[in-house]
mmCIF file of C-alpha atoms in Angstrom:
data_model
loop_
_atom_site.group_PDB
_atom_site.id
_atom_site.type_symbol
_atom_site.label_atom_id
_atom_site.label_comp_id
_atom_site.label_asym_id
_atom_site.label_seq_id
_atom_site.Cartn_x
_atom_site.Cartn_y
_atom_site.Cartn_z
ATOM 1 C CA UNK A 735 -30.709 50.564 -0.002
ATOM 2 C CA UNK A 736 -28.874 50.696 -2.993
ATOM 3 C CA UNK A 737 -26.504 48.294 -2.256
ATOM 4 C CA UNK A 738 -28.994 45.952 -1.586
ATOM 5 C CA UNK A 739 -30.556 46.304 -4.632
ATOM 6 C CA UNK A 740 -26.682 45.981 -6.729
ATOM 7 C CA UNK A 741 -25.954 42.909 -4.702
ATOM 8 C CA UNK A 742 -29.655 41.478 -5.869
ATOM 9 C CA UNK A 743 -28.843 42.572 -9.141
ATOM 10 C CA UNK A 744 -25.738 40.496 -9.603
ATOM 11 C CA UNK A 745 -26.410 37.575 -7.168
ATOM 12 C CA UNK A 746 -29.236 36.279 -9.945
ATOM 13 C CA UNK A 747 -29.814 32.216 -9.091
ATOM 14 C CA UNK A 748 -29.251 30.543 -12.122
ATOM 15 C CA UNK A 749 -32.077 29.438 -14.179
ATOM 16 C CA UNK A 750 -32.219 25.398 -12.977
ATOM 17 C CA UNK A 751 -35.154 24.841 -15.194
ATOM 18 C CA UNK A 752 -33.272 23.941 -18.497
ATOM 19 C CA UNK A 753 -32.393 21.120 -16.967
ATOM 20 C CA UNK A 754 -36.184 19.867 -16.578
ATOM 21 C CA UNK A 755 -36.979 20.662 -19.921
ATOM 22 C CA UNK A 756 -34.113 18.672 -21.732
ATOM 23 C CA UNK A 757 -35.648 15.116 -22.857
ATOM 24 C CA UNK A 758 -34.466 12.209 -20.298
ATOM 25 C CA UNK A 759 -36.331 9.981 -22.946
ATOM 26 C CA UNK A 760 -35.169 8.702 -26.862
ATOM 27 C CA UNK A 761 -37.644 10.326 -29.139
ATOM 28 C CA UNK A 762 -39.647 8.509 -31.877
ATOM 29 C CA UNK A 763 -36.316 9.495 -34.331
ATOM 30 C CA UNK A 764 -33.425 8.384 -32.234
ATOM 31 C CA UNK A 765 -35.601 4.943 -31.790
ATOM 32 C CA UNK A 766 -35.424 5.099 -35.503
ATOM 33 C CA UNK A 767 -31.943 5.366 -35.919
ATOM 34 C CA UNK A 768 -31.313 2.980 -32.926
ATOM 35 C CA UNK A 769 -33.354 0.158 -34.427
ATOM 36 C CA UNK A 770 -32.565 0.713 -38.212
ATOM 37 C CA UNK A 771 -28.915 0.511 -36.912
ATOM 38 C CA UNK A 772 -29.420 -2.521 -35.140
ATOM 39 C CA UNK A 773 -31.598 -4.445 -37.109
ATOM 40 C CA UNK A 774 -29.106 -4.071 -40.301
ATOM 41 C CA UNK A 775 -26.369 -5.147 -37.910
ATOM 42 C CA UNK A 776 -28.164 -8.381 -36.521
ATOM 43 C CA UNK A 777 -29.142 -9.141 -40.221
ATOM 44 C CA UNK A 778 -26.012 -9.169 -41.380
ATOM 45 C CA UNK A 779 -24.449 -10.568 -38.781
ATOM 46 C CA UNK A 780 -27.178 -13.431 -39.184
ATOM 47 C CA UNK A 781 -26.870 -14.041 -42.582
ATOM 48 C CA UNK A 782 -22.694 -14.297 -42.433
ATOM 49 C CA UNK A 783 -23.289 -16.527 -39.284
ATOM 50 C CA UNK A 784 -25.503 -18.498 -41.881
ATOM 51 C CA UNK A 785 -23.374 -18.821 -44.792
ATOM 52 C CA UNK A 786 -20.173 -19.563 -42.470
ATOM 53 C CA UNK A 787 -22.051 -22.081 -40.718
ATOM 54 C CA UNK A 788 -23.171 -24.236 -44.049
ATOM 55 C CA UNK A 789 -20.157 -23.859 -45.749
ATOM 56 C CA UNK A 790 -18.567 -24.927 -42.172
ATOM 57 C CA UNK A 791 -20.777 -27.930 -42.224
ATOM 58 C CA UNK A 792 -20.021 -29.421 -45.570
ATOM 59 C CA UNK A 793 -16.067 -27.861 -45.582
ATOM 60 C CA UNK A 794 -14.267 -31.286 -45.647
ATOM 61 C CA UNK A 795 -16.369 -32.637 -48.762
ATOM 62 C CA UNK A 796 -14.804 -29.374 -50.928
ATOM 63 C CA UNK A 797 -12.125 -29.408 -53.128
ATOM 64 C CA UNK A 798 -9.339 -26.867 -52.736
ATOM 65 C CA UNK A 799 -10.128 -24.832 -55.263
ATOM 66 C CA UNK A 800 -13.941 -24.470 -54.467
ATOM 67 C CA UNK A 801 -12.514 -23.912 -50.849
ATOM 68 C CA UNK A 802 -10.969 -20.691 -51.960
ATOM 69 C CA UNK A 803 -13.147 -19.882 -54.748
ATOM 70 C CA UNK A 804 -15.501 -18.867 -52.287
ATOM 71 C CA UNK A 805 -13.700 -17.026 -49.754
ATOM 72 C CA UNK A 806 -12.569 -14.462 -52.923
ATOM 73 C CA UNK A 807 -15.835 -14.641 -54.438
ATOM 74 C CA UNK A 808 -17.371 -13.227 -51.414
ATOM 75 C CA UNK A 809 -14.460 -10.992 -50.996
ATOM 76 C CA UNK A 810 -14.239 -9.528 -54.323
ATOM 77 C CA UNK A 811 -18.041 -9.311 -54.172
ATOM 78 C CA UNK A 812 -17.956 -7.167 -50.743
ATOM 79 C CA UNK A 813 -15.220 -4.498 -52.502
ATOM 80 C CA UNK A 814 -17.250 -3.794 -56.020
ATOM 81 C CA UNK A 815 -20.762 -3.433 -53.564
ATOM 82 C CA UNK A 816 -18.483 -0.832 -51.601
ATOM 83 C CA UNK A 817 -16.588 0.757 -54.730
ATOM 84 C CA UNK A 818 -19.904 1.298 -57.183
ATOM 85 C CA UNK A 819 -23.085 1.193 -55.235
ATOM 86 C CA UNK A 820 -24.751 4.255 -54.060
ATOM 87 C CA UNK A 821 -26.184 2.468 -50.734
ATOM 88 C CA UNK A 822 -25.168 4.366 -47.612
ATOM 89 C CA UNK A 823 -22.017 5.382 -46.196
ATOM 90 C CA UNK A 824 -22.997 2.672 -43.120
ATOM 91 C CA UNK A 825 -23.624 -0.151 -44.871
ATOM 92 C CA UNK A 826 -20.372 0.148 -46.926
ATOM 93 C CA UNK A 827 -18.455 0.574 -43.636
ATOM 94 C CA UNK A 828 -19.554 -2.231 -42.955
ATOM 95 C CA UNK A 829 -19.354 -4.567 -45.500
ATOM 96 C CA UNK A 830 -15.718 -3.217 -46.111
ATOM 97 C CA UNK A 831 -15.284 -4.165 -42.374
ATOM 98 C CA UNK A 832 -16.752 -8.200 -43.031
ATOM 99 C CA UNK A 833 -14.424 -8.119 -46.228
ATOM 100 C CA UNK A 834 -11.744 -7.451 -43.612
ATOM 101 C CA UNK A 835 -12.284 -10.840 -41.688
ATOM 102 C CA UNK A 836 -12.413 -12.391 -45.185
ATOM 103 C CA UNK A 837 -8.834 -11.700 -45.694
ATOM 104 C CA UNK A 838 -7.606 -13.367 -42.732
ATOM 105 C CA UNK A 839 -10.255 -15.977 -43.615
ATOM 106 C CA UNK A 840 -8.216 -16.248 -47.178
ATOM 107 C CA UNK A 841 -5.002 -16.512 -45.853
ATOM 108 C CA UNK A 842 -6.505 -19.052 -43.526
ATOM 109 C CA UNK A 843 -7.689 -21.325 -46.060
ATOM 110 C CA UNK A 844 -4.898 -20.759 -48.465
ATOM 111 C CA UNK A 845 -2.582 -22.494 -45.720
ATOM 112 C CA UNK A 846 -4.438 -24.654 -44.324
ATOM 113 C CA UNK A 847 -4.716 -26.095 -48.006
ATOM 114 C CA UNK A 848 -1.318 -25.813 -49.005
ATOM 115 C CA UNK A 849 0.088 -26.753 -45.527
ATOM 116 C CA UNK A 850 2.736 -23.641 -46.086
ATOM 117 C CA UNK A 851 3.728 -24.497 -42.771
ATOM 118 C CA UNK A 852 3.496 -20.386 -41.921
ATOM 119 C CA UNK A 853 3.542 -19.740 -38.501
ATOM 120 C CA UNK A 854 0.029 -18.082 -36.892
ATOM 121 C CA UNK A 855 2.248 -14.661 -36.910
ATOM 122 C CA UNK A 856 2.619 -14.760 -40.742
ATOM 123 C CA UNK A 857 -0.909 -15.022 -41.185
ATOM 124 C CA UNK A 858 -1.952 -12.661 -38.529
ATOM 125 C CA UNK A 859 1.146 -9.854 -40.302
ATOM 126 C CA UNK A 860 -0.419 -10.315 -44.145
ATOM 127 C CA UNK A 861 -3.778 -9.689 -42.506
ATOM 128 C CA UNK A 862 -2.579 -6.807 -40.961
ATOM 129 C CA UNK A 863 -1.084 -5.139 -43.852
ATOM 130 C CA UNK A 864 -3.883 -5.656 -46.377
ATOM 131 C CA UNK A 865 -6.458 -4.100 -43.042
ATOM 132 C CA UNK A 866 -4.391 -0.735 -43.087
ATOM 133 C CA UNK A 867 -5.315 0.776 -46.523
ATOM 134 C CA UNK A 868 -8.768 -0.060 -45.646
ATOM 135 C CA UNK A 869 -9.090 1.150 -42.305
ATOM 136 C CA UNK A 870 -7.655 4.777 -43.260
ATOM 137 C CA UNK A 871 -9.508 4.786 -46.303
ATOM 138 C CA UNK A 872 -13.244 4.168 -44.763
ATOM 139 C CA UNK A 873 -12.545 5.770 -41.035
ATOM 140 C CA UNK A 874 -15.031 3.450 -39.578
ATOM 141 C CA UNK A 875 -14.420 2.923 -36.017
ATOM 142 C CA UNK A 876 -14.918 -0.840 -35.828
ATOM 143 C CA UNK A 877 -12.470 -1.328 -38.528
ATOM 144 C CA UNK A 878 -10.085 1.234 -36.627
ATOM 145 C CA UNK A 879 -10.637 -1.386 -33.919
ATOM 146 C CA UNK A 880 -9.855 -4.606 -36.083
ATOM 147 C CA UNK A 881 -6.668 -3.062 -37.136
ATOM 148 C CA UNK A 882 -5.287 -2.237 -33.762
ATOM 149 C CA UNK A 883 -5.880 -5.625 -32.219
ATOM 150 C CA UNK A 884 -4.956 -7.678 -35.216
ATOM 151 C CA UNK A 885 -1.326 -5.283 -35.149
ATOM 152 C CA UNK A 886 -1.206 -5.809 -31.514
ATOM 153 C CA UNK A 887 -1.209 -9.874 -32.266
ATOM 154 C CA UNK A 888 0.495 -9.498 -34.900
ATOM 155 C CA UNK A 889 3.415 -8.404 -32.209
ATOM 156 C CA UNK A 890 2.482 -10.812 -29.604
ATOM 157 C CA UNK A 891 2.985 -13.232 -31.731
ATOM 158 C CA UNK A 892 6.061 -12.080 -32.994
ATOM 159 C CA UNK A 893 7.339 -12.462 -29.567
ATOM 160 C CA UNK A 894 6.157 -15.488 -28.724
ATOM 161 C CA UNK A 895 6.745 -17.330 -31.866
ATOM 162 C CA UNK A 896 9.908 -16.264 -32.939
ATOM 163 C CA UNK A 897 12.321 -14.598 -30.482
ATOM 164 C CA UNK A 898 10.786 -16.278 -27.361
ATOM 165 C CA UNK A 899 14.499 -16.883 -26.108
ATOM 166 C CA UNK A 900 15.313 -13.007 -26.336
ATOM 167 C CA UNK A 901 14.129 -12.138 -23.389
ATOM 168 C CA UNK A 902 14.539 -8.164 -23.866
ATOM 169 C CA UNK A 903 12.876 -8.316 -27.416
ATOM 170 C CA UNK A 904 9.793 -10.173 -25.334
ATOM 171 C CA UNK A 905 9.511 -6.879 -23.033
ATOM 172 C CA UNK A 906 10.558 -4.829 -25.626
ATOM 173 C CA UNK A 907 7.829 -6.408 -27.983
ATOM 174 C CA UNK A 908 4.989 -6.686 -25.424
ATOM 175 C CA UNK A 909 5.471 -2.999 -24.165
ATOM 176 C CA UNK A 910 4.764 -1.611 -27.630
ATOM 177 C CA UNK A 911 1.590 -3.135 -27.458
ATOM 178 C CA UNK A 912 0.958 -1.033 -24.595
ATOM 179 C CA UNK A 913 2.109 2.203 -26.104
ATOM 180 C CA UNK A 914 0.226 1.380 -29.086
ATOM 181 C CA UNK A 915 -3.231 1.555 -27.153
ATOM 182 C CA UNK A 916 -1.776 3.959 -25.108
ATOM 183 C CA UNK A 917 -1.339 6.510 -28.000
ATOM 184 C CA UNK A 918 -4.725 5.103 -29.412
ATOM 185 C CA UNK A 919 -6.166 6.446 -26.333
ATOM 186 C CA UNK A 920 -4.649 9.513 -26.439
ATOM 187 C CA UNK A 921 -4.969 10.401 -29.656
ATOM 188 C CA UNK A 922 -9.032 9.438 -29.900
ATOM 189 C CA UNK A 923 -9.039 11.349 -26.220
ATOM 190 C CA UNK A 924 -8.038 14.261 -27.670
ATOM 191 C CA UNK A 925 -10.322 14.214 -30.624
ATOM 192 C CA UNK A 926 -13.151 14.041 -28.435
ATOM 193 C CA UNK A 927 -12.403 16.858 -26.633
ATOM 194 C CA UNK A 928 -11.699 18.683 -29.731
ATOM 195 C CA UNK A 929 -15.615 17.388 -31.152
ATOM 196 C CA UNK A 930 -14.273 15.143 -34.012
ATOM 197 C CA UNK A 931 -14.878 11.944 -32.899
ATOM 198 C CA UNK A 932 -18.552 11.682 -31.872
ATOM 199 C CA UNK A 933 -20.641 10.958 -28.865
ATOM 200 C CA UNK A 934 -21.589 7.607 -30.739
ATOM 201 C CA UNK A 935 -18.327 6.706 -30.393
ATOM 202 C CA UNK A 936 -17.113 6.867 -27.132
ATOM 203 C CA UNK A 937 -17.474 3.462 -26.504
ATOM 204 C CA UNK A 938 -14.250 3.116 -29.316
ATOM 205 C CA UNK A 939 -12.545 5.413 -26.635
ATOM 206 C CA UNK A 940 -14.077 3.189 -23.310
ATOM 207 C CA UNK A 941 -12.410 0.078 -25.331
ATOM 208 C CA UNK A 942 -9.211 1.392 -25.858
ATOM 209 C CA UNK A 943 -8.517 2.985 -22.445
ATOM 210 C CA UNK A 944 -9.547 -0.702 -21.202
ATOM 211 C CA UNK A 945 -7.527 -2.367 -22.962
ATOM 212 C CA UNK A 946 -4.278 -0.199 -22.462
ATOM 213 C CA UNK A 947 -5.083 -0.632 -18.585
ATOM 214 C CA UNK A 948 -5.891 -4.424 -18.580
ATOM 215 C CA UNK A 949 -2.654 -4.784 -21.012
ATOM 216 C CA UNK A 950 -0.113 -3.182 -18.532
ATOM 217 C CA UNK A 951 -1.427 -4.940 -15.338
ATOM 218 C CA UNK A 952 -1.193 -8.154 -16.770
ATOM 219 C CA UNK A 953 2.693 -7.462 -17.752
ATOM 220 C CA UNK A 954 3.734 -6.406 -14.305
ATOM 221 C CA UNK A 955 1.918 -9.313 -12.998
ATOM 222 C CA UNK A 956 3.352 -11.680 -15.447
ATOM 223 C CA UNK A 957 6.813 -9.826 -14.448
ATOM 224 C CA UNK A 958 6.346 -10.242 -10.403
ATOM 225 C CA UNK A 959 5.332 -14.055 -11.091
ATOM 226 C CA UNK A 960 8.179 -14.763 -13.138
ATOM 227 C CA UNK A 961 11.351 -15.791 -12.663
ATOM 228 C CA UNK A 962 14.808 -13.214 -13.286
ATOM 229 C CA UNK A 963 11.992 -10.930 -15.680
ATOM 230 C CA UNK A 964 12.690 -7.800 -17.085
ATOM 231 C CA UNK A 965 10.815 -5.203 -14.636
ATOM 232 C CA UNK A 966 12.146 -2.118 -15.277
ATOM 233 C CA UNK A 967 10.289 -1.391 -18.072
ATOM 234 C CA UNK A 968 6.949 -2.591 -17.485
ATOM 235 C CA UNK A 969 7.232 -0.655 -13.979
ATOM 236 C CA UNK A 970 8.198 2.586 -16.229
ATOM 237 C CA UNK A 971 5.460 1.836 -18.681
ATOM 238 C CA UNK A 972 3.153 1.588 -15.443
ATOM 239 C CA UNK A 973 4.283 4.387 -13.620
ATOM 240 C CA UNK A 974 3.860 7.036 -16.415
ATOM 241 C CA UNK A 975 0.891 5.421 -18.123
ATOM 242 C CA UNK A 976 -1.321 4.912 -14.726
ATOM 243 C CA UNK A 977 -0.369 8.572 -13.768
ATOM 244 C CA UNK A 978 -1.209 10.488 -16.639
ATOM 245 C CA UNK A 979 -4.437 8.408 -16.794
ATOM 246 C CA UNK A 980 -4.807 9.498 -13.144
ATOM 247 C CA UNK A 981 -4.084 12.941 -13.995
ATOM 248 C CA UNK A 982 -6.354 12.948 -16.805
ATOM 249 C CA UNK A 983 -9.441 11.524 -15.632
ATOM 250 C CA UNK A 984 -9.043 14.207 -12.043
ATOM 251 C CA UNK A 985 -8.729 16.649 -14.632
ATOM 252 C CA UNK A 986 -11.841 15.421 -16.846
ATOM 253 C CA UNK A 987 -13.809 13.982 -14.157
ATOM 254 C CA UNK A 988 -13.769 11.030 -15.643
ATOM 255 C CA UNK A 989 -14.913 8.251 -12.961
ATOM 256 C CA UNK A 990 -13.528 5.257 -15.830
ATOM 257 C CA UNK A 991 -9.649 6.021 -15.120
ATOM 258 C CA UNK A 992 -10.810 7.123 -11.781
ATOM 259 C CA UNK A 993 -12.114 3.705 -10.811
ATOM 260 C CA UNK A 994 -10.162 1.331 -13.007
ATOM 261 C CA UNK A 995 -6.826 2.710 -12.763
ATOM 262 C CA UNK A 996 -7.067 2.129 -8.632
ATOM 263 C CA UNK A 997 -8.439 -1.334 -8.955
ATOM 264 C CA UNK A 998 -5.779 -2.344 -11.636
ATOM 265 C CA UNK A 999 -2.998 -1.286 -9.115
ATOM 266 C CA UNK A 1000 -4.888 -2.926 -6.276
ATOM 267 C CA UNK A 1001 -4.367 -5.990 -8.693
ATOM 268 C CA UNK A 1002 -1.004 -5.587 -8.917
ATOM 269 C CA UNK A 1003 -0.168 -4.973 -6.008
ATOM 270 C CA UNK A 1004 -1.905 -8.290 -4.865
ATOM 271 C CA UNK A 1005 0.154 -10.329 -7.272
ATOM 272 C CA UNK A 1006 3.029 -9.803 -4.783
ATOM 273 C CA UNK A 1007 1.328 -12.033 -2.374
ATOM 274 C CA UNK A 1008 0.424 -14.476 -4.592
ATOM 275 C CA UNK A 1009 2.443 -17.410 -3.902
ATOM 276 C CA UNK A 1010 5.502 -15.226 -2.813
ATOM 277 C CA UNK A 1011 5.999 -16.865 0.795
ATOM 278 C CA UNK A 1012 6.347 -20.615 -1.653
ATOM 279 C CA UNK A 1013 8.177 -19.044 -3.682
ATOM 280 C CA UNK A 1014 10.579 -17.702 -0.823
ATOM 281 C CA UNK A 1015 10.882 -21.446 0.419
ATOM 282 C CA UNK A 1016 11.937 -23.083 -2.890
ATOM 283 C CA UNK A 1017 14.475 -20.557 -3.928
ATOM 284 C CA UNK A 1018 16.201 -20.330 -0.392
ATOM 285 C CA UNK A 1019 15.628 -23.751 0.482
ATOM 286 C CA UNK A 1020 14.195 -22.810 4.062
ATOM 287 C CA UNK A 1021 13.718 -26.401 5.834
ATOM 288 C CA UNK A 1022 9.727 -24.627 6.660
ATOM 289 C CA UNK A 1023 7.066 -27.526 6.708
ATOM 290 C CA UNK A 1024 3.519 -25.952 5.548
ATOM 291 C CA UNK A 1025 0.280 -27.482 6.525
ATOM 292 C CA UNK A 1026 -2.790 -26.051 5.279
ATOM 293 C CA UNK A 1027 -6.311 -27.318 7.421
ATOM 294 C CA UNK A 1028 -9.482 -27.771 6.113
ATOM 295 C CA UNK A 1029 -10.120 -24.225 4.481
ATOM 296 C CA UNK A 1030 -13.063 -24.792 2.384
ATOM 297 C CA UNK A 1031 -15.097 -22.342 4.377
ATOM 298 C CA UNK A 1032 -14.972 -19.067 6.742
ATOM 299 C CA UNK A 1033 -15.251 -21.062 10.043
ATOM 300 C CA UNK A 1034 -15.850 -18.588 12.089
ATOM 301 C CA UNK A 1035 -17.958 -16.773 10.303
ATOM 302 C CA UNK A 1036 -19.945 -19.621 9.658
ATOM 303 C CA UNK A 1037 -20.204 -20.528 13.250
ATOM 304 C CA UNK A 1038 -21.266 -17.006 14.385
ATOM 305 C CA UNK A 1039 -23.697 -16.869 11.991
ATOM 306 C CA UNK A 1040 -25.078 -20.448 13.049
ATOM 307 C CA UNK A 1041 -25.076 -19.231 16.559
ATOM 308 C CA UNK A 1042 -27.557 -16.172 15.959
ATOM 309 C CA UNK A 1043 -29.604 -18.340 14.413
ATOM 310 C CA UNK A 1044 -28.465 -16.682 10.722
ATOM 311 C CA UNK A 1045 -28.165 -18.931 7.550
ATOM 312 C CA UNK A 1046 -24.636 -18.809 6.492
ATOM 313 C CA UNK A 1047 -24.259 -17.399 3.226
ATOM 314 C CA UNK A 1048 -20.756 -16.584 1.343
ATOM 315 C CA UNK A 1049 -19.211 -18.775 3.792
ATOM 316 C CA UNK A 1050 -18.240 -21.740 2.020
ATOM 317 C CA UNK A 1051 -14.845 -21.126 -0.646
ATOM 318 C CA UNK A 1052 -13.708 -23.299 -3.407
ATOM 319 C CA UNK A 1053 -9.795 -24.351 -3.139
ATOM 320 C CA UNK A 1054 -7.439 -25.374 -5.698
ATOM 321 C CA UNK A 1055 -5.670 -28.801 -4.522
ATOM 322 C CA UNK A 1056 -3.009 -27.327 -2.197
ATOM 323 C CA UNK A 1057 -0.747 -30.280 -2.912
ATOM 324 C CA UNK A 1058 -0.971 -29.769 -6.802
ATOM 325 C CA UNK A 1059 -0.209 -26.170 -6.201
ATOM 326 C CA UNK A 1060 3.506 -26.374 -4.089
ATOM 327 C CA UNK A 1061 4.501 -29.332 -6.350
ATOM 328 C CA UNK A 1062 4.062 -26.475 -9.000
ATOM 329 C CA UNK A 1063 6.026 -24.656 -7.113
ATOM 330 C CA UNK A 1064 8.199 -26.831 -6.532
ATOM 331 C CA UNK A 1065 7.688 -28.166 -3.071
ATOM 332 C CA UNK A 1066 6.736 -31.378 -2.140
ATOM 333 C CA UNK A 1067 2.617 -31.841 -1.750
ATOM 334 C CA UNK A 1068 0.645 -34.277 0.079
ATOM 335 C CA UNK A 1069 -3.109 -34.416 0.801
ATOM 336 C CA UNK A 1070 -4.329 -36.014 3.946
ATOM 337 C CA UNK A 1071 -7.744 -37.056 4.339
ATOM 338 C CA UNK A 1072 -6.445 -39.910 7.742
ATOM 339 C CA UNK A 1073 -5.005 -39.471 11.053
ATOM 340 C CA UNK A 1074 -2.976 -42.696 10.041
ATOM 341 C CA UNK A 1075 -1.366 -40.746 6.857
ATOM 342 C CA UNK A 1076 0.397 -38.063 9.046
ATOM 343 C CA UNK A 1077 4.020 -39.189 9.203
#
């Protein structure tokens, strides 16, 4: 008997009733905040719209001067409301963040005026390094974004613009990008595990991780389409990057990395077969005639479905021009629509 009553004792079921008591619902306050938040966003994103949109309108009938009269009068205006009002915290995060987008509008204007003849990677680096001091200055998230895409540009351009013919300073270039979400990730990972970065902002977290992922599957794809690319360090970049996110989100049960780290390898593993066998022809010259039939629907599908008396339905596909596509290739392409065309 008593060790029927010790096992009772400690073999308590756990109390499953908190769960049924914590609200599934927003309350009247976080309704509040949600629509307080929202409604000063869509009003200010209304009224810029506005303004950009008039002065948009009537740009070509300003003079120069008037052109970028306004662009700093709005900009200086945005930094004194931030430096010596007492409105809150929000709305000066975000105002500094619009006066951001000013200062690449500035620059804009200034050489489109001017015709400097600047290249779109000296605008997008003198936008970047007037963002910094602001963006660690205000810690607003969205600004924290802003920054980290216009640096990432900044580089792509770099590469793109002006050593385009250096092949290794293109990978080079491109895979910093990646690291530089990558150790955004990280980095905002960890201080949401550690509780200082909020709940609110996970979705800075979500857009990061995405973008990191998204960034180094398009590189190996670009790598497996092109010709006599770099791959080893993409594929490095891949392999460690796609594994630790693998790790991490096992480890976190996080079903984001879990999902979209499978389905961006599925991706890439696709881009293999993605015009490989034409490509196989061209380079070894392979004397291999191709003829593609009508394939502008799942024939047999369709017909079995016809047959039991089914409507077809996700039967019917939409082709590229097949011809178009080996003279890209290039393979000689000919469409036949005849019997008297086929030689």
């Amino acid at each position: 008997m008593f060790v029927i009553i010790k096992k009772e004792k400690y073999m308590e079921k756990p109390d499953s009733s908190l769960l049924f008591r914590q609200p599934m619902y927003a309350d009247k306050k976080q309704w509040k905040q949600f629509l307080s938040i929202f409604l000063l966003a869509a009003g200010v994103g209304f009224t810029v719209a506005g303004i950009i949109f008039f002065f948009a309108y009537n740009w070509e009938d300003l003079p120069k001067f008037a052109k970028l009269g306004i662009v700093q009068t709005l900009l200086v205006t945005s930094v004194l409301l931030t430096v010596f009002t007492r409105w809150n915290i929000l709305i000066k995060q975000i105002i500094l963040t619009g006066a951001t987008f000013l200062v690449g509008t500035l620059f804009a204007v200034f050489g489109q005026i001017y015709q400097t003849g600047a290249d779109a990677y000296d605008l997008f680096l003198g936008w970047t390094l007037f963002t910094i001091l602001w963006a660690v200055a205000i810690r607003f998230t969205p600004l924290w974004l802003t920054f980290i895409g216009l640096l990432c540009t900044t580089i792509w351009l770099y590469a793109m613009q002006i050593v385009p013919d250096n092949q290794w300073a293109v990978t080079l270039l491109t895979s910093a990008v990646t690291w530089i979400c990558a150790s955004a990730t990280v980095v905002t990972e960890w201080m949401s595990i550690k509780g200082t970065l909020s709940r609110q902002n996970r979705w800075f977290v979500s857009l990061l991780s995405l973008a990191t992922i998204v960034h180094v599957t398009y590189l190996m794809m670009a790598v497996i389409c092109e010709k006599d690319a770099i791959v080893s360090i993409p594929l490095t970049s891949a392999v460690l990057l796609f594994s630790a996110g693998l790790w991490f989100g096992w480890r976190q049960r996080n079903l984001f990395y879990l999902s979209a780290i499978p389905f961006a390898i599925l991706m890439i593993l696709l881009s293999l077969f993605i015009l490989g066998d034409l490509e196989t022809v061209v380079q070894y010259k392979l004397p291999i005639k191709i003829i593609v039939f009508n394939n502008r629907s799942l024939g047999m599908v369709k017909l079995e479905m016809e047959v039991d008396g089914l409507p077809d339905w996700q039967t019917n596909m939409l082709n590229p021009d097949f011809a178009q596509v080996a003279e890209a290739m290039g393979m000689t392409g000919f469409n036949v629509s005849n019997p008297e065309e086929v030689l």
